[in-house]
Short mmCIF file of C-alpha atoms and ligand atoms in Angstrom, two decimals:
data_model
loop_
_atom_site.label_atom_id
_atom_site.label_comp_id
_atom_site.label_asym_id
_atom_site.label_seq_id
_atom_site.Cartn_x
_atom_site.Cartn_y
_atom_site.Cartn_z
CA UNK A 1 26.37 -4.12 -21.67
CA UNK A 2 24.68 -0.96 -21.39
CA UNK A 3 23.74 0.60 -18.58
CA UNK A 4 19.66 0.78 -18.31
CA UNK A 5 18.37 4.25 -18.86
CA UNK A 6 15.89 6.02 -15.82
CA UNK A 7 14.65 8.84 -15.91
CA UNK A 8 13.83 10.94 -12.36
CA UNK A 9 11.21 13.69 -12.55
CA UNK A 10 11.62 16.09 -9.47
CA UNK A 11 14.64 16.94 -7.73
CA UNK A 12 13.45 17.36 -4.16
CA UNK A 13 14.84 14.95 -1.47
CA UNK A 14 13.12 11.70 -2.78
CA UNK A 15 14.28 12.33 -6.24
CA UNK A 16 17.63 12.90 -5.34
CA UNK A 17 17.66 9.83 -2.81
CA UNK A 18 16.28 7.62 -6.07
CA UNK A 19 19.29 9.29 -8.14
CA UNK A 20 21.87 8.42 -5.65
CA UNK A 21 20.27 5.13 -5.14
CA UNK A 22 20.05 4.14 -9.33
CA UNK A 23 23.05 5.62 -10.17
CA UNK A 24 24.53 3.01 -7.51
CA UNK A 25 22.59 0.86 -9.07
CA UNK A 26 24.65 1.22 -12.11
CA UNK A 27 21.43 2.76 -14.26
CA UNK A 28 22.25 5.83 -16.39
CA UNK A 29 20.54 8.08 -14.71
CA UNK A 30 18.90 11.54 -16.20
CA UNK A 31 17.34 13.99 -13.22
CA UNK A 32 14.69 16.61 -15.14
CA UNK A 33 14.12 19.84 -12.02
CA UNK A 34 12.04 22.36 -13.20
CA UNK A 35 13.26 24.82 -11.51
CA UNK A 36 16.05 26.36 -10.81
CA UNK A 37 17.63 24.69 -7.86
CA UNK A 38 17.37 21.23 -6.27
CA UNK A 39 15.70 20.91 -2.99
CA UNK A 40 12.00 20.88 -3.96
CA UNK A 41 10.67 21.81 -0.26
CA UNK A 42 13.34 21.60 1.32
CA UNK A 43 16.18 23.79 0.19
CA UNK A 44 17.81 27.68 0.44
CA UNK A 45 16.61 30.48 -1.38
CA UNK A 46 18.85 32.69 -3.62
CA UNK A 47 22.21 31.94 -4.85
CA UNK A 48 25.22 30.95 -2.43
CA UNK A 49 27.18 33.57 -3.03
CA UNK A 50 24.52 36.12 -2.66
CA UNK A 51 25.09 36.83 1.17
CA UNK A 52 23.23 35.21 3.94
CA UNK A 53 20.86 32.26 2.95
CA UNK A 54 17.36 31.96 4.14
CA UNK A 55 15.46 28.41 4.04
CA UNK A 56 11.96 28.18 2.51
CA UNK A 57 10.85 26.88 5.97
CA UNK A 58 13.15 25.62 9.17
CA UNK A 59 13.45 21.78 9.05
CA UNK A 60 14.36 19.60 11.63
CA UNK A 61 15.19 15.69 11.81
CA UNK A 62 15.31 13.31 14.43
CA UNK A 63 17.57 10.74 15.31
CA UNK A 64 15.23 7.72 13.82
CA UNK A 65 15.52 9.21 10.20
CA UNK A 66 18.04 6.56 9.70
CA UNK A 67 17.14 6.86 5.78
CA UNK A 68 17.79 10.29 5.52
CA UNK A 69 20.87 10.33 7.32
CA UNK A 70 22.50 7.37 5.01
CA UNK A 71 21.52 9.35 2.37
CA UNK A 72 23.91 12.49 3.64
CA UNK A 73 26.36 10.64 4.00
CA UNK A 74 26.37 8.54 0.99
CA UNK A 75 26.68 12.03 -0.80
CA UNK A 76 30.16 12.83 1.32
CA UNK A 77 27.79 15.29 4.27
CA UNK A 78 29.89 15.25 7.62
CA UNK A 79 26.92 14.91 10.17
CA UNK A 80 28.65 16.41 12.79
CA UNK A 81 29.20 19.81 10.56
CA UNK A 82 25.77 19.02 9.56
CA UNK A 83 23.90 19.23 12.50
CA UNK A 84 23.63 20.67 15.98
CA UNK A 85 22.28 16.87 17.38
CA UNK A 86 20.75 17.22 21.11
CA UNK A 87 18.12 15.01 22.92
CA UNK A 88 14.86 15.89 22.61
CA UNK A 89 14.23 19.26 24.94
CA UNK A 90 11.36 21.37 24.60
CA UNK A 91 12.73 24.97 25.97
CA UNK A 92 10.24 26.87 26.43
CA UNK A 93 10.65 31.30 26.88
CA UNK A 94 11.18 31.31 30.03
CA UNK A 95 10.92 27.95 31.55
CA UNK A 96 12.67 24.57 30.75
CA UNK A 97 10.22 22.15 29.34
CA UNK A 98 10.67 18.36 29.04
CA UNK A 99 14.26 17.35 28.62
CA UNK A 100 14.99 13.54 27.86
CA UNK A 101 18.35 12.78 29.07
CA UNK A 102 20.98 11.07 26.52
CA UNK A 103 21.02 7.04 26.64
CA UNK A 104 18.41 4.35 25.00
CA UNK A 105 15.74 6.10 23.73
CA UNK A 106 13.03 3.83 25.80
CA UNK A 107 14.99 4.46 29.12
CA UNK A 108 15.94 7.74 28.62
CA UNK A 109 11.81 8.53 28.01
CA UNK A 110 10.73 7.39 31.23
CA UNK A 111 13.83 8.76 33.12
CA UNK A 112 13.06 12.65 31.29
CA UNK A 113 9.58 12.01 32.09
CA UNK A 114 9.82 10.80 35.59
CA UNK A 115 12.23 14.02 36.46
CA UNK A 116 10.27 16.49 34.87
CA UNK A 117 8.60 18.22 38.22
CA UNK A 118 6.60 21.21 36.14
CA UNK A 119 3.92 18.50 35.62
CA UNK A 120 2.06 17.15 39.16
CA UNK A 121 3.23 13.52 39.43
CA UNK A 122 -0.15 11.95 38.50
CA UNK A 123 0.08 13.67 34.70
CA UNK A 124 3.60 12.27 34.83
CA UNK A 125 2.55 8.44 35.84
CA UNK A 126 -0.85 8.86 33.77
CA UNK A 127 1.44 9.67 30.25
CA UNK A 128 3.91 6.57 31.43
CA UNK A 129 0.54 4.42 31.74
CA UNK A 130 -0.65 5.41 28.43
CA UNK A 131 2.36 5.02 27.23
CA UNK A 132 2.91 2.04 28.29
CA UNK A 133 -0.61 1.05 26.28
CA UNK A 134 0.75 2.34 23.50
CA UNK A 135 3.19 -0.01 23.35
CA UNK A 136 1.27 -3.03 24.45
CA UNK A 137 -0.79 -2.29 21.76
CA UNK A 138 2.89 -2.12 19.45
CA UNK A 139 1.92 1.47 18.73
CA UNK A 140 -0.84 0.72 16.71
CA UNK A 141 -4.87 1.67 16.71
CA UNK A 142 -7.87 2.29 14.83
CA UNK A 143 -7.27 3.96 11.56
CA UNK A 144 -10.03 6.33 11.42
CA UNK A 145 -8.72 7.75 15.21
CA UNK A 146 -7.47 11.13 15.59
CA UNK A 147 -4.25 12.05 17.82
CA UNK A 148 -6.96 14.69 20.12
CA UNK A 149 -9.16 11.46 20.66
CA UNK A 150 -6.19 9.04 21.13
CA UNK A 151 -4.88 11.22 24.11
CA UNK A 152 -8.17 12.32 25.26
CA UNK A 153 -7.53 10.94 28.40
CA UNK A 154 -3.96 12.47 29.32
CA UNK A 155 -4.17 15.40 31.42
CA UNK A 156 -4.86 18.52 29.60
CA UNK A 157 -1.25 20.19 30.68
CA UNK A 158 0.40 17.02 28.94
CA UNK A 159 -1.77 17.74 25.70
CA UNK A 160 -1.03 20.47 25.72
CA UNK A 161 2.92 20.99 26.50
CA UNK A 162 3.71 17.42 24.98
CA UNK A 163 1.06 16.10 22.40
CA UNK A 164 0.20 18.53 20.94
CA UNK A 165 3.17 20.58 20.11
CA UNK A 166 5.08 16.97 18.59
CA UNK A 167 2.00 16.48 16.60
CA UNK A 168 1.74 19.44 14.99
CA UNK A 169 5.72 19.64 14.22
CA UNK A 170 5.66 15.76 13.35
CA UNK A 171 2.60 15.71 11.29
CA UNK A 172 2.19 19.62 10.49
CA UNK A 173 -1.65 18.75 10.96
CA UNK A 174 -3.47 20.24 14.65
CA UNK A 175 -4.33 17.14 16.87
CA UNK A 176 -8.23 16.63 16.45
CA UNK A 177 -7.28 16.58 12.49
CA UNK A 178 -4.23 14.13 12.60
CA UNK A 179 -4.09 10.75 11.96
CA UNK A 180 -3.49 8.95 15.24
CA UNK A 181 -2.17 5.66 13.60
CA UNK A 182 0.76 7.94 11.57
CA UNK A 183 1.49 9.75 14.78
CA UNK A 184 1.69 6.52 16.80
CA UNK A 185 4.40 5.14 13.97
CA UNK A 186 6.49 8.28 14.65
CA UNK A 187 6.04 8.18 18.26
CA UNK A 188 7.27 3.91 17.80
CA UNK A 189 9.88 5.31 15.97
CA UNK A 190 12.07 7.92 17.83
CA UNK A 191 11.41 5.63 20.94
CA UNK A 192 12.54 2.19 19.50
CA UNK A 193 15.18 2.81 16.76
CA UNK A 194 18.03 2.46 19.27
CA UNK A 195 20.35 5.26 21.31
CA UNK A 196 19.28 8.76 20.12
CA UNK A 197 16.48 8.21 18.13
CA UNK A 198 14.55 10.47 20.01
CA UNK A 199 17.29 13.33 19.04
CA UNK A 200 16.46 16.62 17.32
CA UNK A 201 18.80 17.22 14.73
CA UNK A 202 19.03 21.12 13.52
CA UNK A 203 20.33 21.65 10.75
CA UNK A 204 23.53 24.39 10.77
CA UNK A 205 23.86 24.40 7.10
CA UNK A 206 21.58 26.21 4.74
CA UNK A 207 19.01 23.24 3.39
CA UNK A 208 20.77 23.75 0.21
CA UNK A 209 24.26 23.11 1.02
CA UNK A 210 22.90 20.42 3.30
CA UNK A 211 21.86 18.05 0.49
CA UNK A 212 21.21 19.53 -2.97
CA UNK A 213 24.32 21.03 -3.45
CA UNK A 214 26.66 18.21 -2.21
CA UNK A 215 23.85 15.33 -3.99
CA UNK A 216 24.32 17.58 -6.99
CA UNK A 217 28.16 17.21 -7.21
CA UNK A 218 27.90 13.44 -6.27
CA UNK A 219 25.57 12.73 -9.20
CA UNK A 220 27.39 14.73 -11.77
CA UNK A 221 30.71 13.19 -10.81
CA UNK A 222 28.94 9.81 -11.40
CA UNK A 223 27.60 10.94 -15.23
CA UNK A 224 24.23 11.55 -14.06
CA UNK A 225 22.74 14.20 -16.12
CA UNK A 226 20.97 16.78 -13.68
CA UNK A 227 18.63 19.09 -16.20
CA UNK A 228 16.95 22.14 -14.37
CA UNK A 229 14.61 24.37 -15.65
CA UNK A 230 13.06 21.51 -17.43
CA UNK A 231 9.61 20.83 -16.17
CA UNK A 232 8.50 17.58 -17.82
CA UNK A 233 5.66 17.95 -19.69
CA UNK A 234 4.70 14.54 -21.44
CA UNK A 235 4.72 10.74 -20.59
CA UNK A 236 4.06 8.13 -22.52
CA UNK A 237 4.80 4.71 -23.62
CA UNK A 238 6.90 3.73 -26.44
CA UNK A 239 9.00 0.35 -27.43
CA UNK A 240 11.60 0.65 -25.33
CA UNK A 241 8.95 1.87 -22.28
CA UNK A 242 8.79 5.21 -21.13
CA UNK A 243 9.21 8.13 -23.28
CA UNK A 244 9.65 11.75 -21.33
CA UNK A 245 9.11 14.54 -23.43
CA UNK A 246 10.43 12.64 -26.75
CA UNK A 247 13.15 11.05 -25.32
CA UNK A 248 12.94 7.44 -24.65
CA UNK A 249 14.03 5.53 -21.16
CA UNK A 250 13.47 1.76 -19.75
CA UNK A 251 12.34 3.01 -16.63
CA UNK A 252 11.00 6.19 -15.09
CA UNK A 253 10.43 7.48 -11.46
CA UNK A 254 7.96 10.22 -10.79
CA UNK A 255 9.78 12.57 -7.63
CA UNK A 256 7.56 15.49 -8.33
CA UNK A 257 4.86 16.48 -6.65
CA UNK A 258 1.11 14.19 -5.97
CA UNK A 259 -0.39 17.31 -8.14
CA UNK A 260 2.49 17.41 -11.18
CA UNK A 261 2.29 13.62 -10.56
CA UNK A 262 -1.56 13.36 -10.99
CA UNK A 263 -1.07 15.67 -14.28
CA UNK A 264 1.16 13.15 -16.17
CA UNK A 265 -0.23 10.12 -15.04
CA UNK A 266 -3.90 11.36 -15.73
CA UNK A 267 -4.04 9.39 -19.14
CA UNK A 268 -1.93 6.10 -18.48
CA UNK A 269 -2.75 5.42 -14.97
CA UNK A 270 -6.36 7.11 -14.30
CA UNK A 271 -7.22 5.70 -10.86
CA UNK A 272 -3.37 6.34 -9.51
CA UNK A 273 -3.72 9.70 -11.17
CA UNK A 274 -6.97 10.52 -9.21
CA UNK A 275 -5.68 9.10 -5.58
CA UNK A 276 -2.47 11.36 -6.34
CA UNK A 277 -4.78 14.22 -7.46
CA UNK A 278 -7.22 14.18 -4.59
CA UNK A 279 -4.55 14.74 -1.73
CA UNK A 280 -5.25 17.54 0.26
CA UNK A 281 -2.19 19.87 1.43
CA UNK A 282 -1.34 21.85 4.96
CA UNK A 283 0.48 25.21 4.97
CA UNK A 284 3.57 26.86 6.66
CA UNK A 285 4.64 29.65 7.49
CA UNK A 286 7.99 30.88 8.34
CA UNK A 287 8.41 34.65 10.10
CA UNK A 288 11.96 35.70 9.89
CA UNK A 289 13.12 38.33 12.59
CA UNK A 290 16.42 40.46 12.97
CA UNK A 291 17.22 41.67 16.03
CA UNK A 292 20.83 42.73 16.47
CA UNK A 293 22.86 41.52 19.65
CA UNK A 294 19.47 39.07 20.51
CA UNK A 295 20.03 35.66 21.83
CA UNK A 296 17.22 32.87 22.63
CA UNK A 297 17.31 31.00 25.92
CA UNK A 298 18.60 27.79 23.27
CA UNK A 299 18.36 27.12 19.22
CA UNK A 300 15.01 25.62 19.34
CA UNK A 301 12.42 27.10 21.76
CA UNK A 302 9.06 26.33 22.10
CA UNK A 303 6.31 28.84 22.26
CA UNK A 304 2.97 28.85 23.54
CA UNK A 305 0.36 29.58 20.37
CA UNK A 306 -2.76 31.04 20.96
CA UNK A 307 -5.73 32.56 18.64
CA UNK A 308 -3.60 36.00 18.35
CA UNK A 309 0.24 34.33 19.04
CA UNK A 310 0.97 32.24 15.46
CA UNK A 311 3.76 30.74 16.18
CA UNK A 312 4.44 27.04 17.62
CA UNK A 313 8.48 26.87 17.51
CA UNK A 314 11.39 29.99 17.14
CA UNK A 315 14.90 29.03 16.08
CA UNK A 316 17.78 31.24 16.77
CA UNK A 317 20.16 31.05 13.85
CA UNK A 318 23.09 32.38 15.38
CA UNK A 319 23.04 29.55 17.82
CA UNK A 320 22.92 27.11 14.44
CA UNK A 321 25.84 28.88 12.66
CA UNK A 322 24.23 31.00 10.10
CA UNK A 323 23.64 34.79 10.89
CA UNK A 324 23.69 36.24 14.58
CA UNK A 325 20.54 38.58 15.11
CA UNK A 326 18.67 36.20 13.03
CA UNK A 327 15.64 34.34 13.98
CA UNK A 328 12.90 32.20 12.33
CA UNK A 329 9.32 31.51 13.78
CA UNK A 330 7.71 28.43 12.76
CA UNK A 331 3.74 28.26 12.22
CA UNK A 332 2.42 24.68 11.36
CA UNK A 333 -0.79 23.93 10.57
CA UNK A 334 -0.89 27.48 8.93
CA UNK A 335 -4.39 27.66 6.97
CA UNK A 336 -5.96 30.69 9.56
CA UNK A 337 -3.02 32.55 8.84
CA UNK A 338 -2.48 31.88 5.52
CA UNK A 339 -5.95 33.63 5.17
CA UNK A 340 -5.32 36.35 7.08
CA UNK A 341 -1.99 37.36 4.82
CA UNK A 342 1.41 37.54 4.94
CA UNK A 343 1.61 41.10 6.44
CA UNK A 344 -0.97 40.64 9.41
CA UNK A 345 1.06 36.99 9.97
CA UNK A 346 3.79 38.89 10.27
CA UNK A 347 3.05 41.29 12.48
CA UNK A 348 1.21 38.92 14.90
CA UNK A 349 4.51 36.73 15.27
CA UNK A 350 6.42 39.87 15.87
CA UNK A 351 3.67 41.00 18.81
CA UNK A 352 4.27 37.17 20.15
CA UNK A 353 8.00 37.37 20.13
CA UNK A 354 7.99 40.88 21.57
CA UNK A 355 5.54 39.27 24.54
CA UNK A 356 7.57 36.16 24.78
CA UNK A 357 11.31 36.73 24.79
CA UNK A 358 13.63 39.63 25.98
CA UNK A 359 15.26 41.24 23.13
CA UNK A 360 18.52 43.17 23.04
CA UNK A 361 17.02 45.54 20.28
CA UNK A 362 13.74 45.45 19.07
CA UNK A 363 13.05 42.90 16.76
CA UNK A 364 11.62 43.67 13.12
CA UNK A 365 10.61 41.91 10.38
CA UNK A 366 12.82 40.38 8.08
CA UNK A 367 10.63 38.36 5.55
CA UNK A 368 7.66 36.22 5.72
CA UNK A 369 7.51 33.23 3.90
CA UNK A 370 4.37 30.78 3.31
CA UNK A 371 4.19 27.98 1.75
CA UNK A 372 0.83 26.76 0.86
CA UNK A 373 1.33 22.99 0.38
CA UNK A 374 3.87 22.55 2.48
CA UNK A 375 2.63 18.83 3.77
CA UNK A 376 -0.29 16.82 2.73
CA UNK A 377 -2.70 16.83 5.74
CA UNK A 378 -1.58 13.69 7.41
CA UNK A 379 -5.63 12.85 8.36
CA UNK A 380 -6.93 9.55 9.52
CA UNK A 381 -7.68 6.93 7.21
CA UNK A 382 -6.07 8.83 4.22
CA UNK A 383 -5.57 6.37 1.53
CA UNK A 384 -2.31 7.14 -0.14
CA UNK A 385 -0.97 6.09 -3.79
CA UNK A 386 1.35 3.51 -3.74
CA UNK A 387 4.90 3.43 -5.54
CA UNK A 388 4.00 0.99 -8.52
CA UNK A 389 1.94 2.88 -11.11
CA UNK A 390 2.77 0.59 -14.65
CA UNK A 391 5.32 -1.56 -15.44
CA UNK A 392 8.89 0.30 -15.33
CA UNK A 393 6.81 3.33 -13.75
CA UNK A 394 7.62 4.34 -10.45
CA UNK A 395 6.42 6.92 -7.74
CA UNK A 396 8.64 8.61 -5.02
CA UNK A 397 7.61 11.57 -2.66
CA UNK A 398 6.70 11.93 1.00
CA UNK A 399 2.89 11.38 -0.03
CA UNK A 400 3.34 7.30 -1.48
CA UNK A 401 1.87 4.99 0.68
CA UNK A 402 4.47 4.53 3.47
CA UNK A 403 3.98 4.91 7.43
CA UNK A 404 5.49 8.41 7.86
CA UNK A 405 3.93 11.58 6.91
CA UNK A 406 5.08 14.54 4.97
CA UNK A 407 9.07 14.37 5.96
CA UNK A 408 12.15 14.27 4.76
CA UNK A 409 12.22 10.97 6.31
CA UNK A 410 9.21 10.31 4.43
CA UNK A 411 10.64 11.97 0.66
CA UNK A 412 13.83 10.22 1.44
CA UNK A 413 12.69 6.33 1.72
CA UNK A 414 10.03 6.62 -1.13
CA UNK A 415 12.99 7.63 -3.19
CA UNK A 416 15.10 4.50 -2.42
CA UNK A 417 12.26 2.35 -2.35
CA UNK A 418 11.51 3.30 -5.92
CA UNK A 419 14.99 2.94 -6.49
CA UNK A 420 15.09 -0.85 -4.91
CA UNK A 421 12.19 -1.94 -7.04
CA UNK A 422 13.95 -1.50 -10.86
CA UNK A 423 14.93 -4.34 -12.23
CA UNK A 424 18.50 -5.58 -11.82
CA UNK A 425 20.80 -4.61 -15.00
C1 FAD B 1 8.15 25.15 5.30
C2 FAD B 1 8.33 23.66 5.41
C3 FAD B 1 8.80 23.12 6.60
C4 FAD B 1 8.99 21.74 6.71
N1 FAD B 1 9.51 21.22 7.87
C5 FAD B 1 9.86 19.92 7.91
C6 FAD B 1 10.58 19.41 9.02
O1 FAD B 1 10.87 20.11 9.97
N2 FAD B 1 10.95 18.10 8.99
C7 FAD B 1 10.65 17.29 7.94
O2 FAD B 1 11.06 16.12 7.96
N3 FAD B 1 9.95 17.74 6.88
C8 FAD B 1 9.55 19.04 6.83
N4 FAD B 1 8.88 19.52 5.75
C9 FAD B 1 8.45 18.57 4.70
C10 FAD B 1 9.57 18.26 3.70
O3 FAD B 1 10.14 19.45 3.19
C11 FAD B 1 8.95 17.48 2.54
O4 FAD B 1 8.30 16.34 3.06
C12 FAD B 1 10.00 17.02 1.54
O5 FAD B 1 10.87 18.06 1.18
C13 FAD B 1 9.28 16.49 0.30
O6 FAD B 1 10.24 16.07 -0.65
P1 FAD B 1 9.77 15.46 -2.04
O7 FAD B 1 11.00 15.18 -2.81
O8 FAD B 1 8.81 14.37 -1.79
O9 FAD B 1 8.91 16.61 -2.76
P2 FAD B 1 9.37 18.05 -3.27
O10 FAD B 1 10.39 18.61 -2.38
O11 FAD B 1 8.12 18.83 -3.48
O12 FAD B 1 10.07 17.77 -4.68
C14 FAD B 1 9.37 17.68 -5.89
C15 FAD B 1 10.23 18.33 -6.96
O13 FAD B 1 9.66 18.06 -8.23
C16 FAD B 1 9.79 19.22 -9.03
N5 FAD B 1 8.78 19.10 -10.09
C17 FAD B 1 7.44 19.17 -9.96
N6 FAD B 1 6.86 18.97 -11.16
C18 FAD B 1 7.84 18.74 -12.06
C19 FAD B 1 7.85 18.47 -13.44
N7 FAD B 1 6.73 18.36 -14.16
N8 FAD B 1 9.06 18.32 -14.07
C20 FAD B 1 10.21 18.43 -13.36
N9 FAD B 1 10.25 18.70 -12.04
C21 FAD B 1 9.07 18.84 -11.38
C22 FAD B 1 9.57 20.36 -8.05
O14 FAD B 1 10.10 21.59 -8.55
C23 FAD B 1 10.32 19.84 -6.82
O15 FAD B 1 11.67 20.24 -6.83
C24 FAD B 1 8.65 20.88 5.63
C25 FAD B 1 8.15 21.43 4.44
C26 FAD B 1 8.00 22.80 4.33
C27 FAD B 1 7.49 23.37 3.03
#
């Protein structure tokens, strides 16, 4: 017998989760990247051996990404080396923000919350209570609700040091835009998947290294054959099902993006092709700062973001085992800033950091990086395209239908979820 033929179309995290998955399968598997590097959205930029590696944009993970995780370590990643793991903390500059102690995520909540004394005890009881509604409800609610109505009635310093800030970094879409229902599921999530799941994982690897590179030699020890540089063109169908560019395959899994996605599809699968098409995406930006001899009060801090301060989160890379001195700001939910330009973006996160921390030596800019559609904007009701597009054509990427929004997490489970659904061989 022959092994069935796939073909995989995108080589971000969901098309390399459907690779590992197929190939384990036992489907010959064929991975078309067009460019140059896998990764998609999450990977490195510039070659490995070209001196210190920048990301296109920090990510971070959380305990409950139980998909993603499997995935790194199907492809031989040592989690440990992987990732600086700590319960959830939000440092801020110069205080200590909420800090959930280690133990069962539920427990370990309340307890963090209980002991956190910066909020008056009422805000603390009056999150518990909602909270506590929340799950009554089994962290579900009205789809067309947004996450600024759904905690309308927490106190504003709650909104505003706890809602607010996860929302944006979970969804990457400001409160009074998000989808309330999406941000409930992540909230269920990190809370109920068991010890930890409420962990930040930070990554101490370059995103590269982290996945594409070790998925890469995985697959191609397996006989997958990984083409980059090839950006797939033309789909259609032909006797034996799928053709891709002229060359013919049983089955075939779109991991590229809802727009690429939209383009192929646009003939065979019209009203797929136009739900794909009509997603609408959220920027990032990513300010990267060198400041010899400079430390951050911890490797994730929290910052407070105002009209003329960009930035929502700051990472100190030293402290996550890349390059001392170097430091990346985070701005979600990027689309003001976007439209002012990279150089006044720039030089607004460098006024913020210079009001917010204490430096060593004064920090300057490094490089600023934006990436337009980073996420689609996670809103309420959005009505997502699901996996199934024809017979023996699939769809994988953080935007199919699934209860997460634009995540690894997300990429990573629409990839083996494609994956699950070919036929056995
Ligand atoms: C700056 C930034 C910060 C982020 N932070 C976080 C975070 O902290 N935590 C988190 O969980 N998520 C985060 N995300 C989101 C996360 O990166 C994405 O959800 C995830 O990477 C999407 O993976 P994907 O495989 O679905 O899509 P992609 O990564 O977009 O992969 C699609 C791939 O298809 C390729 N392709 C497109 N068209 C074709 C074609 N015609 N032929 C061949 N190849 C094609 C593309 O080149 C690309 O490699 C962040 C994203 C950005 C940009």
């Amino acid at each position: 017998m022959t092994a069935k033929r796939v073909a995989i179309v995108g080589g971000g995290w969901a098309g390399l989760a459907a690779a590992v998955k197929a190939s384990q399968l036992g489907y010959q598997v064929t991975l078309f990247e067009m460019a140059q590097h896998l990764g998609g959205r999450a990977r490195s930029l510039g070659a490995p051996d070209a001196g210190p590696r920048l990301d296109n944009g920090q990510h971070i993970l959380i305990g409950a990404y139980q998909a993603s995780l499997s995935l790194l370590e199907a492809v031989g990643v040592d989690l440990k080396q992987g990732f600086l793991r700590q319960p959830l903390r939000l440092r801020y500059p110069r205080h200590e923000g909420l800090c959930l102690p280690p133990g069962p995520a539920l427990i370990s909540f309340v307890r963090g919350i209980l002991a956190y004394r910066a909020w008056p005890l009422a805000a603390r009881l009056s999150l518990l209570l909602t909270a506590t509604g929340w799950l009554l409800r089994r962290f579900e609610c009205a789809p067309m609700l947004n996450v600024a109505a759904l905690s309308a009635g927490l106190p504003a310093i709650v909104r505003q040091e706890l809602i607010e800030p996860l929302c944006v970094a979970a969804l990457n879409t400001p409160a009074d835009q998000a989808s309330a229902q999406v941000f409930l599921r992540v909230l269920r999530d990190a809370l109920f998947s068991g010890r930890g799941s409420a962990d930040l994982l930070l990554p101490k690897l370059p995103l590269s290294a982290l996945l594409a590179e070790p998925a890469a030699t995985w697959l191609s020890a397996r006989g997958v054959k990984i083409h980059l540089n090839t950006r797939v063109q033309a789909l259609t169908q032909c006797p034996a099902g799928w053709s891709v560019d002229g060359q013919a395959f049983e089955q075939v899994i779109l991991a590229c993006t809802s727009a690429q996605a939209a383009i192929l599809c646009a003939e065979i699968a019209p009203a797929w092709a136009s739900q794909a098409g009509a997603l609408q995406y959220q920027p990032i930006m990513t300010v990267y700062l060198r400041s010899a001899g400079s430390q951050l009060p911890a490797a994730m801090v929290a910052l407070q973001e105002s009209a003329e301060a960009p930035a929502q989160f700051a990472f100190d890379l030293g402290q996550l085992g890349h390059d001392p001195g170097l430091f990346a700001f985070v701005i979600s939910g990027a689309a003001n800033w976007v439209e002012r330009g990279l150089a006044a973006s720039g030089e607004a996160t460098l006024q913020q950091a210079l009001a917010q921390f204490t430096w060593h030596n004064p920090p300057q800019i490094h490089r600023v990086l934006a990436e337009k559609r980073a996420t689609f904007a996670c809103i309420p009701g959005l009505q997502r395209p699901p996996t199934s597009i024809k017979p023996g054509l699939w769809a994988a990427g953080d935007y199919v239908d699934g209860p997460y929004p634009a995540t690894l997490e997300g990429a990573v489970r629409a990839g083996f979820n494609a994956a699950a659904n070919l036929p056995p061989i």
